[in-house]
Amino acid sequence: MEDAQVQVLIGAQWGDEGKGRVVDVLAEDAQVVVRYQGGANAGHTVVAGGKKYVFHLLPSGMLYPNRLCIIGNGLVVDPEKLREEITGLDPSPESIGTRLVVSGSAHIVMPYHKKLDVLAEARRSRHGEGFAIGTTGRGIGPCYVDKYNRIGIRAEDLVLPDVLAGKLRLNLEEKNPILEKIYGEAPFEFEKLYEDALEWGRFIAPYVGDSMSEIDAAFTSGKKILFEGAQGTLLDVDHGTYPFVTSSSCVTGGCCTGGAISPGRIGRVIGVAKAYCTRVGEGPFPTELKDSTGDLLRKNGAEFGVTTGRPRRCGWLDVVALGYSVKVNGLDSIALTKLDVLSGFDELRVCVAYDIDGKRRDAFPGSAAALGRVTPVYRSFKPWSEDISGCRRVSDLPEAARDYVAFIEESASAKVGLIGVGPGREDTIRIL
Ligand code: GDP
Ligand code: IMO
Ligand code: MG
């Protein structure tokens, strides 16, 4: 997996596939790690040296000294969360120094974005079933709306007091009437928000830079660059289960705009997929198990959100969805995580086709409504009972686990290049 100069790693399902831990493994061979979309809605876990780290905004390569870590222009950055993360990782932010670059073009999540996110979610919920998205409340959607409406505040604006004041006034002129008249909430005071934003600017200033030039210079000098996707293909604003998606481009293509890399420079695309499926928030999920098997997956896989603490919905692996992900992203290989979680189940199932309105379909439907009407067509697999967490080669795995992996490769039309058999850095089978 490590031979390409530029690798892009994306989530191949509904997020939380284990991207952080795979980035951590691959970052050993990279000099630059770049996040390119999303914001603090992400929660990427890395377990190294027996310690658990959760990254919301910082790239998961941050644990290695001397890696250049970049927060690309495609992100929406909550400055408070960024500060928390930087100081949590290292008590003296200065010591991170030139290791971290925050693109000046990244958009800033303002407190009114978070407030509007939560209020809009509550409003959708009041409309009854089928409207709530179950957002993380991190202000992601409202911040991207402002970006595309061309009124957003960018990281570069935080360090220019006059520009900041003008943009903040423009925004409050619009946000405050919405808060007061539509939601009956208190308006934001300009002075307080301006002071806070100037303070964020002072903190962020040493990191703000030109990510495009940094990435280009790294590429030209032959450095290996790893792009770290957030969320997952099925949460992509275009290719996911719209409207039950996030507000950014989580697929490979998002990396070209949000990470400032030309498509021709991308050498390899890796999709991270769990050996089963999970989803947080609302939206169709054909293989969801609302029974004791689903509970067991949640318990054995510790499936609780690292950003919101919500229990994740759990279900069997869906190779129709995975095959779709392989195509949309042009996956060269799959990093299959959490295979160890399937040890000890009485039965294992994989969804191999969909039954929609009595018709069998092998392709993932473009519409969330159609996906909501799916009855999964399952194939059963021989379970295994062995603890596989100590396996380091494919040949160490029980035959039934090897067959399970081989079936995934065949049905999704992509090689499995890495297998996760536990949360730790070392709990990894490297194949490609
Ligand atoms: P991400 O958002 O894609 O980075 O994934 P999360 O960090 O939100 O969720 C993945 C969870 O699974 C984390 O708690 C990881 O520590 C854990 N994990 C990752 N890979 C494995 C694995 O192979 N086996 C087990 N048991 N846990 C894993
Ligand atoms: P990582 O990077 C799983 C989900 C939310 C909600 C929908 C929209 O850790 O895989 P948003 O706050 O983005 O507007 O919420 O997307 N969601 C995630 N689910 N993992 C994530 O990130 C997610 N980020 C957002 O639960 O359904
Ligand atoms: Mg996560």
PDB file of C-alpha atoms in Angstrom, residues 2 35 49 84 112 148 179 195-196 225 232 259 271 281 302 336 341 369 374 398:
ATOM      1  CA  GLU A   2       2.907   2.317   0.656  1.00  0.00           C
ATOM      2  CA  ARG A  35      -7.465  16.493   6.011  1.00  0.00           C
ATOM      3  CA  GLY A  49       1.301   2.747  22.839  1.00  0.00           C
ATOM      4  CA  GLU A  84      -8.728  22.222  22.552  1.00  0.00           C
ATOM      5  CA  TYR A 112     -24.164  30.982  15.216  1.00  0.00           C
ATOM      6  CA  TYR A 148     -21.270  28.471  -0.943  1.00  0.00           C
ATOM      7  CA  LEU A 179     -32.530  33.520  15.275  1.00  0.00           C
ATOM      8  CA  GLU A 195     -13.527  39.865  20.662  1.00  0.00           C
ATOM      9  CA  ASP A 196     -13.738  36.053  20.680  1.00  0.00           C
ATOM     10  CA  ILE A 225       1.451  12.617   0.951  1.00  0.00           C
ATOM     11  CA  GLY A 232     -17.901   8.225   4.432  1.00  0.00           C
ATOM     12  CA  GLY A 259      -7.148  19.184  -0.513  1.00  0.00           C
ATOM     13  CA  GLY A 271     -11.311   2.752   1.044  1.00  0.00           C
ATOM     14  CA  GLY A 281     -27.946   9.518  12.830  1.00  0.00           C
ATOM     15  CA  ALA A 302     -17.746  -0.674  21.170  1.00  0.00           C
ATOM     16  CA  LEU A 336     -10.956  -3.949   6.204  1.00  0.00           C
ATOM     17  CA  VAL A 341     -15.319  -8.115  16.245  1.00  0.00           C
ATOM     18  CA  ALA A 369     -36.364   6.551  -0.715  1.00  0.00           C
ATOM     19  CA  VAL A 374     -34.821  -2.512   0.433  1.00  0.00           C
ATOM     20  CA  PRO A 398      -8.979 -19.196  10.634  1.00  0.00           C
TER      21      PRO A 398
END
